CSV table of C-alpha atoms and ligand atoms in Angstrom, one decimal:
chain,number,residue,atom,x,y,z
A,125,MET,CA,33.4,147.7,-17.2
A,126,ALA,CA,33.3,144.8,-19.7
A,127,LEU,CA,33.8,141.3,-18.1
A,128,SER,CA,36.8,139.4,-19.3
A,129,GLU,CA,36.4,135.6,-19.6
A,130,TRP,CA,38.3,134.8,-16.5
A,131,SER,CA,36.8,137.6,-14.4
A,132,LEU,CA,33.4,136.3,-15.4
A,133,ILE,CA,34.3,132.8,-14.3
A,134,GLU,CA,35.8,134.1,-11.1
A,135,ARG,CA,32.9,136.4,-10.2
A,136,PHE,CA,30.0,134.1,-11.0
A,137,PHE,CA,31.2,130.5,-10.9
A,138,ALA,CA,34.5,129.8,-9.2
A,139,ARG,CA,34.3,128.5,-5.6
A,140,ARG,CA,30.6,129.1,-5.2
A,141,THR,CA,29.8,125.5,-4.1
A,142,PRO,CA,31.1,123.8,-0.9
A,143,ARG,CA,34.2,121.7,-1.5
A,144,ASN,CA,33.5,118.1,-2.0
A,145,PRO,CA,35.9,115.6,-0.4
A,146,ALA,CA,36.2,113.9,-3.8
A,147,THR,CA,37.6,117.0,-5.4
A,148,ARG,CA,41.4,117.1,-5.4
A,149,LEU,CA,41.6,120.0,-7.8
A,150,GLY,CA,38.7,122.2,-8.8
A,151,ILE,CA,38.3,125.2,-11.2
A,152,GLY,CA,41.5,127.0,-12.4
A,153,ASP,CA,43.7,124.3,-14.0
A,154,ASP,CA,43.4,122.6,-17.4
A,155,CYS,CA,41.3,119.7,-15.8
A,156,ALA,CA,39.7,119.1,-12.5
A,157,LEU,CA,40.9,116.1,-10.6
A,158,LEU,CA,38.4,113.9,-8.7
A,159,ALA,CA,38.9,110.8,-6.5
A,160,VAL,CA,36.6,108.0,-7.4
A,161,GLN,CA,35.3,106.1,-4.4
A,162,GLU,CA,36.5,102.5,-4.0
A,163,GLY,CA,34.0,99.8,-5.0
A,164,HIS,CA,31.9,102.4,-7.0
A,165,GLU,CA,31.2,103.1,-10.6
A,166,LEU,CA,31.3,106.7,-12.0
A,167,ALA,CA,28.0,107.7,-13.6
A,168,LEU,CA,28.5,110.4,-16.1
A,169,THR,CA,25.9,112.3,-18.1
A,170,SER,CA,25.5,115.6,-20.0
A,171,ASP,CA,22.5,117.6,-21.2
A,172,THR,CA,22.4,120.7,-23.4
A,173,LEU,CA,19.7,123.4,-23.3
A,174,VAL,CA,19.5,125.6,-26.4
A,175,GLU,CA,17.8,129.0,-26.6
A,176,GLY,CA,14.6,128.7,-28.6
A,177,VAL,CA,14.5,124.9,-28.4
A,178,HIS,CA,14.6,124.1,-24.7
A,179,PHE,CA,13.7,127.5,-23.3
A,180,PHE,CA,12.2,130.8,-24.3
A,181,PRO,CA,14.8,133.7,-24.8
A,182,ASN,CA,13.0,135.7,-22.1
A,183,VAL,CA,13.0,132.9,-19.5
A,184,HIS,CA,14.0,134.1,-16.0
A,185,PRO,CA,17.8,133.3,-15.7
A,186,GLU,CA,17.3,131.9,-12.2
A,187,ASP,CA,14.8,129.3,-13.5
A,188,LEU,CA,17.2,128.5,-16.3
A,189,GLY,CA,20.2,128.0,-13.9
A,190,HIS,CA,18.0,125.6,-11.9
A,191,LYS,CA,16.8,123.7,-14.8
A,192,ALA,CA,20.2,123.3,-16.5
A,193,LEU,CA,21.4,121.5,-13.5
A,194,ALA,CA,18.1,119.7,-12.6
A,195,VAL,CA,17.8,117.9,-15.8
A,196,ASN,CA,21.3,116.4,-15.4
A,197,LEU,CA,20.7,115.4,-11.7
A,198,SER,CA,17.5,113.8,-12.9
A,199,ASP,CA,19.6,111.5,-15.2
A,200,LEU,CA,21.8,110.5,-12.3
A,201,ALA,CA,18.7,109.9,-10.2
A,202,ALA,CA,17.4,107.6,-12.9
A,203,MET,CA,20.6,105.5,-12.6
A,204,GLY,CA,20.5,105.4,-8.8
A,205,ALA,CA,23.7,107.4,-8.7
A,206,GLU,CA,24.6,110.0,-6.0
A,207,PRO,CA,25.7,113.3,-7.6
A,208,PHE,CA,28.9,114.8,-6.4
A,209,ALA,CA,30.4,117.1,-9.1
A,210,VAL,CA,29.4,119.0,-12.3
A,211,THR,CA,30.9,121.0,-15.1
A,212,LEU,CA,29.2,123.9,-16.9
A,213,ALA,CA,29.9,124.9,-20.5
A,214,LEU,CA,28.2,128.3,-21.3
A,215,THR,CA,27.9,129.9,-24.7
A,216,LEU,CA,26.6,133.4,-24.5
A,217,PRO,CA,25.8,136.2,-27.0
A,218,ARG,CA,26.8,138.8,-24.4
A,219,ALA,CA,28.2,138.9,-20.8
A,220,ASP,CA,25.3,140.4,-19.0
A,221,ALA,CA,26.1,140.7,-15.3
A,222,ASP,CA,22.4,140.7,-14.2
A,223,TRP,CA,21.7,137.6,-16.3
A,224,LEU,CA,24.8,135.8,-15.1
A,225,ASP,CA,24.0,136.6,-11.5
A,226,GLY,CA,20.4,135.2,-11.8
A,227,PHE,CA,21.6,132.2,-13.6
A,228,ALA,CA,24.3,131.4,-11.0
A,229,THR,CA,21.8,131.9,-8.2
A,230,GLY,CA,19.4,129.3,-9.6
A,231,PHE,CA,22.2,126.9,-10.4
A,232,PHE,CA,24.1,127.1,-7.1
A,233,GLN,CA,20.9,127.0,-4.9
A,234,LEU,CA,20.2,123.6,-6.4
A,235,ALA,CA,23.8,122.5,-6.4
A,236,GLU,CA,24.1,123.3,-2.7
A,237,ARG,CA,21.0,121.3,-1.8
A,238,PHE,CA,22.4,118.2,-3.4
A,239,GLY,CA,26.0,118.7,-2.2
A,240,VAL,CA,27.3,119.0,-5.8
A,241,GLU,CA,30.5,120.9,-6.5
A,242,LEU,CA,31.1,122.9,-9.7
A,243,VAL,CA,34.6,121.7,-10.7
A,244,GLY,CA,35.1,123.2,-14.2
A,245,GLY,CA,33.6,124.2,-17.5
A,246,ASP,CA,34.0,126.4,-20.5
A,247,THR,CA,32.9,129.9,-21.3
A,248,THR,CA,32.5,131.0,-24.9
A,249,HIS,CA,30.9,133.7,-27.0
A,250,GLY,CA,28.3,132.6,-29.6
A,251,PRO,CA,25.2,133.7,-31.4
A,252,LEU,CA,22.7,132.3,-28.9
A,253,THR,CA,22.6,131.0,-25.4
A,254,VAL,CA,23.6,127.3,-25.1
A,255,ILE,CA,24.1,125.7,-21.8
A,256,THR,CA,25.8,122.3,-21.3
A,257,VAL,CA,26.0,120.7,-17.9
A,258,GLN,CA,27.9,117.5,-17.3
A,259,ALA,CA,27.1,115.7,-14.0
A,260,LEU,CA,29.1,113.1,-12.2
A,261,GLY,CA,27.7,110.6,-9.7
A,262,ALA,CA,28.8,107.5,-7.8
A,263,VAL,CA,26.9,104.2,-7.6
A,264,PRO,CA,28.1,101.0,-5.8
A,265,GLU,CA,29.4,98.5,-8.4
A,266,GLY,CA,26.6,96.5,-9.9
A,267,LEU,CA,23.7,98.5,-8.4
A,268,ALA,CA,23.1,101.1,-11.2
A,269,LEU,CA,19.5,101.2,-12.4
A,270,ARG,CA,19.7,100.4,-16.1
A,271,ARG,CA,17.0,100.5,-18.7
A,272,SER,CA,17.5,96.9,-19.7
A,273,GLY,CA,16.3,95.0,-16.5
A,274,ALA,CA,12.5,95.0,-16.9
A,275,ARG,CA,11.0,91.4,-16.8
A,276,PRO,CA,7.5,90.1,-17.6
A,277,GLY,CA,5.3,90.4,-14.6
A,278,ASP,CA,7.1,93.4,-13.1
A,279,ALA,CA,5.0,96.3,-11.9
A,280,VAL,CA,5.5,99.7,-13.6
A,281,PHE,CA,5.7,102.7,-11.3
A,282,LEU,CA,5.8,106.5,-11.8
A,283,THR,CA,6.8,109.1,-9.2
A,284,GLY,CA,5.0,112.4,-9.0
A,285,ILE,CA,2.4,113.8,-11.4
A,286,LEU,CA,2.3,113.3,-15.2
A,287,GLY,CA,1.7,116.1,-17.6
A,288,GLU,CA,1.9,119.1,-15.3
A,289,ALA,CA,5.0,120.5,-17.1
A,290,GLY,CA,3.3,120.0,-20.4
A,291,LEU,CA,0.4,121.9,-19.1
A,292,GLY,CA,2.7,124.7,-18.0
A,293,LEU,CA,4.3,124.9,-21.4
A,294,ARG,CA,0.9,125.0,-23.1
A,295,ARG,CA,-0.1,127.9,-20.9
A,296,LEU,CA,3.1,129.8,-21.5
A,297,ARG,CA,2.5,129.4,-25.2
A,298,ASP,CA,-1.2,130.4,-25.0
A,299,LYS,CA,-0.3,133.5,-23.0
A,300,THR,CA,-3.9,133.3,-21.6
A,301,ALA,CA,-4.9,134.3,-18.1
A,302,ALA,CA,-4.4,130.6,-17.1
A,303,ALA,CA,-0.7,131.2,-17.7
A,304,ARG,CA,-0.6,132.2,-14.0
A,305,ASP,CA,-1.2,128.6,-13.0
A,306,GLU,CA,1.8,128.4,-10.6
A,307,ALA,CA,1.9,124.6,-10.1
A,308,ALA,CA,2.2,124.0,-13.8
A,309,ARG,CA,4.7,126.7,-14.3
A,310,ARG,CA,6.9,125.4,-11.5
A,311,HIS,CA,6.9,121.9,-12.8
A,312,LEU,CA,8.0,123.2,-16.2
A,313,LEU,CA,10.6,125.8,-15.0
A,314,ARG,CA,11.8,124.3,-11.8
A,315,PRO,CA,11.7,120.5,-12.0
A,316,GLU,CA,12.8,118.7,-8.8
A,317,PRO,CA,15.2,115.9,-9.6
A,318,ARG,CA,14.2,112.7,-7.8
A,319,VAL,CA,17.7,111.9,-6.5
A,320,ALA,CA,16.6,110.5,-3.1
A,321,ALA,CA,14.1,108.2,-4.8
A,322,GLY,CA,16.7,107.0,-7.2
A,323,LEU,CA,19.0,106.1,-4.4
A,324,ALA,CA,16.2,104.3,-2.5
A,325,LEU,CA,15.5,102.2,-5.6
A,326,ARG,CA,18.9,100.6,-5.8
A,327,GLY,CA,18.6,96.9,-5.4
A,328,LEU,CA,14.8,97.1,-5.6
A,329,ALA,CA,13.9,98.4,-9.1
A,330,SER,CA,14.6,96.2,-12.1
A,331,ALA,CA,14.8,99.1,-14.6
A,332,CYS,CA,14.5,102.9,-14.5
A,333,ILE,CA,14.4,106.0,-16.7
A,334,ASP,CA,13.6,109.7,-16.1
A,335,VAL,CA,10.7,111.0,-18.1
A,336,SER,CA,12.1,113.9,-20.1
A,337,ASP,CA,10.5,113.2,-23.6
A,338,GLY,CA,7.1,112.0,-22.5
A,339,LEU,CA,6.1,108.8,-20.7
A,340,ALA,CA,5.2,106.8,-23.8
A,341,ALA,CA,8.5,107.5,-25.5
A,342,ASP,CA,10.6,107.0,-22.4
A,343,LEU,CA,8.9,103.9,-21.1
A,344,GLY,CA,9.3,102.8,-24.7
A,345,HIS,CA,13.1,103.0,-24.3
A,346,VAL,CA,12.9,100.7,-21.2
A,347,LEU,CA,10.7,98.3,-23.1
A,348,GLY,CA,13.1,98.2,-26.1
A,349,ALA,CA,16.2,97.8,-24.0
A,350,SER,CA,14.6,95.1,-21.9
A,351,GLY,CA,13.0,93.3,-24.9
A,352,VAL,CA,9.5,93.3,-23.3
A,353,GLY,CA,6.2,95.2,-23.6
A,354,ALA,CA,3.8,96.8,-21.1
A,355,CYS,CA,0.2,97.6,-20.5
A,356,LEU,CA,-0.7,100.8,-18.6
A,357,ASP,CA,-3.9,101.4,-16.7
A,358,TRP,CA,-5.4,104.8,-17.6
A,359,ASP,CA,-7.3,105.1,-14.3
A,360,ALA,CA,-4.0,104.7,-12.3
A,361,LEU,CA,-2.1,107.5,-14.1
A,362,PRO,CA,-1.4,110.4,-11.7
A,363,LEU,CA,-2.8,113.2,-13.8
A,364,PRO,CA,-3.6,116.8,-12.9
A,365,SER,CA,-7.4,117.0,-12.4
A,366,ILE,CA,-7.7,119.4,-15.3
A,367,LEU,CA,-6.0,117.0,-17.8
A,368,ARG,CA,-8.2,114.1,-16.6
A,369,GLN,CA,-11.4,116.2,-17.0
A,370,GLU,CA,-10.2,117.3,-20.5
A,371,ALA,CA,-9.6,113.7,-21.5
A,372,ASP,CA,-12.9,112.5,-20.0
A,373,SER,CA,-14.8,115.1,-22.0
A,374,GLY,CA,-13.4,114.0,-25.3
A,375,GLY,CA,-10.1,116.0,-25.3
A,376,ASP,CA,-6.7,114.6,-26.3
A,377,TRP,CA,-6.1,111.9,-23.7
A,378,ARG,CA,-2.7,111.1,-25.1
A,379,PHE,CA,-1.3,114.6,-24.3
A,380,PRO,CA,0.0,113.8,-20.8
A,381,LEU,CA,1.7,110.7,-22.2
A,382,GLU,CA,3.4,112.6,-25.0
A,383,CYS,CA,4.3,116.0,-23.5
A,384,GLY,CA,7.8,116.0,-22.0
A,385,ASP,CA,9.7,117.8,-19.2
A,386,ASP,CA,8.2,115.9,-16.3
A,387,TYR,CA,11.5,114.7,-14.9
A,388,GLU,CA,9.7,112.0,-12.8
A,389,LEU,CA,11.2,108.5,-12.5
A,390,CYS,CA,9.4,105.7,-14.4
A,391,PHE,CA,10.7,102.3,-13.1
A,392,THR,CA,9.8,98.7,-13.0
A,393,ALA,CA,10.2,96.2,-10.1
A,394,PRO,CA,9.3,92.6,-9.3
A,395,GLN,CA,5.9,92.4,-7.6
A,396,GLU,CA,7.5,91.1,-4.4
A,397,ASN,CA,9.5,94.4,-4.0
A,398,ALA,CA,6.4,96.6,-4.4
A,399,ALA,CA,5.5,97.0,-0.8
A,400,ARG,CA,9.1,97.9,0.2
A,401,ILE,CA,9.3,100.4,-2.6
A,402,GLU,CA,6.0,102.0,-1.6
A,403,ALA,CA,7.2,102.3,2.0
A,404,GLU,CA,10.7,103.7,1.1
A,405,LEU,CA,9.2,106.3,-1.2
A,406,ALA,CA,6.5,107.2,1.3
A,407,ALA,CA,9.2,107.8,3.9
A,408,LEU,CA,10.8,110.3,1.4
A,409,ASP,CA,7.4,112.0,0.8
A,410,CYS,CA,7.8,111.1,-2.8
A,411,PRO,CA,4.4,110.5,-4.5
A,412,LEU,CA,4.2,107.1,-6.2
A,413,SER,CA,1.7,105.4,-8.5
A,414,ARG,CA,1.7,101.9,-9.8
A,415,ILE,CA,0.6,102.5,-13.4
A,416,GLY,CA,0.8,99.1,-15.1
A,417,ARG,CA,2.5,95.8,-15.7
A,418,ILE,CA,5.4,94.5,-17.9
A,419,GLU,CA,4.4,91.8,-20.5
A,420,ALA,CA,6.4,89.4,-22.5
A,421,ALA,CA,5.1,90.5,-25.9
A,422,PRO,CA,6.7,93.8,-27.1
A,423,GLY,CA,4.6,97.0,-27.5
A,424,LEU,CA,3.0,99.5,-25.3
A,425,HIS,CA,-0.7,99.3,-24.6
A,426,MET,CA,-3.2,101.3,-22.5
A,427,LEU,CA,-6.2,99.9,-20.8
A,428,ARG,CA,-8.8,102.7,-21.1
A,429,ARG,CA,-12.6,102.2,-20.5
A,430,GLY,CA,-12.1,98.5,-20.8
A,431,ILE,CA,-10.5,98.8,-24.2
A,432,ARG,CA,-6.8,97.8,-24.8
A,433,ILE,CA,-5.3,100.5,-27.1
A,434,ASP,CA,-2.0,100.1,-28.9
A,435,MET,CA,0.1,103.2,-28.2
A,436,GLU,CA,2.5,104.2,-30.9
A,437,PRO,CA,5.4,105.6,-28.8
A,438,GLN,CA,5.7,109.3,-29.5
A,439,GLY,CA,7.5,112.1,-27.7
A,440,TYR,CA,9.6,115.1,-28.5
A,441,ARG,CA,11.9,114.5,-31.4
A,442,HIS,CA,14.8,116.8,-32.4
A,443,PHE,CA,15.2,115.3,-35.8
B,26,ADP,P1,41.2,126.1,-20.9
B,26,ADP,O1,41.5,127.2,-21.9
B,26,ADP,O2,42.4,125.4,-20.4
B,26,ADP,O3,40.1,125.3,-21.4
B,26,ADP,P2,39.6,128.0,-19.6
B,26,ADP,O4,40.3,129.3,-19.7
B,26,ADP,O5,38.5,127.7,-20.6
B,26,ADP,O6,40.7,126.9,-19.6
B,26,ADP,O7,39.0,127.8,-18.2
B,26,ADP,C1,39.8,128.1,-17.0
B,26,ADP,C2,39.3,127.4,-15.9
B,26,ADP,O8,38.0,127.8,-15.6
B,26,ADP,C3,39.2,125.8,-16.1
B,26,ADP,O9,39.5,125.2,-14.8
B,26,ADP,C4,37.8,125.6,-16.5
B,26,ADP,O10,37.3,124.3,-16.1
B,26,ADP,C5,37.0,126.7,-15.7
B,26,ADP,N1,35.8,127.2,-16.3
B,26,ADP,C6,35.7,127.9,-17.5
B,26,ADP,N2,34.4,128.2,-17.7
B,26,ADP,C7,33.7,127.8,-16.6
B,26,ADP,C8,32.3,127.9,-16.2
B,26,ADP,N3,31.4,128.4,-16.9
B,26,ADP,N4,32.0,127.3,-15.0
B,26,ADP,C9,32.9,126.7,-14.2
B,26,ADP,N5,34.2,126.6,-14.5
B,26,ADP,C10,34.6,127.2,-15.7
B,27,MG,MG1,38.3,126.2,-22.1
């Protein structure tokens, strides 16, 4: 039997997440109604995934459901906001129950882990699959981690590993035997939003961004917004060993800085906060590297083999 729009919403999306105390009215009316916590600001973000641009048409729907939510939670993490609700706008060429079931499974597994309730959305027919998730988070007034707060002398930090997702993408494209590299595939298909790290950084980091378009481009946004520059230390970058070997043997050393999809947090902090930050993130089991330093003069530089190289910020560009 064909799925009608509402039966599709009912079956796959309505009331699948635990009720959040902030939700006064969830799916089913013209709008959801949410209470906003006293003394907090609402952090609001949305991200769209387009078939053929952000994912391969044959991607596993569970991975896609996970990623559509993860990239939005990553934006909240980068602001130091605590996620509590999401909406989901789906455009689909057909209502395929198996696909929807897989998508919902990946989506709700992640939603549940972060206590995020799906409170609304939209479902439309269209020529290709397009997924827009909007995520809402709360952050105590004045404590949001903006891009504009980096100051000369601050340390530059990065969570996790750099370039693993790019490696995963390269291998999916190559379709070589190496495509079975699970770690790289997982980083690409199932990024883990650094929500707990973002919360721990409130009041300690001076600026923060999540790395979605490549470290050089995204750190470039922080530098631009803050009116400063930075010098990174090549040896301190947390690279997968294969990318470091490749670079050391004459390969493209810029690749891990320019490939996107890492969804790690890149942030800056005054030197006096460094020890506290390292302790807080270690307690969360969140890998952390101190990768460079903020400078007064604009521009992004890399110290590599004793040479200071001017990095032209480049990442993924849609237009
Ligand atoms: P309207 O026509 O008023 O926009 P819809 O018929 O599109 O309402 O949606 C009915 C209800 O279902 C609304 O509460 C809407 O937020 C929700 N909804 C629609 N699509 C989705 C979806 N993919 N996921 C979650 N909720 C959805
Ligand atoms: Mg609608």
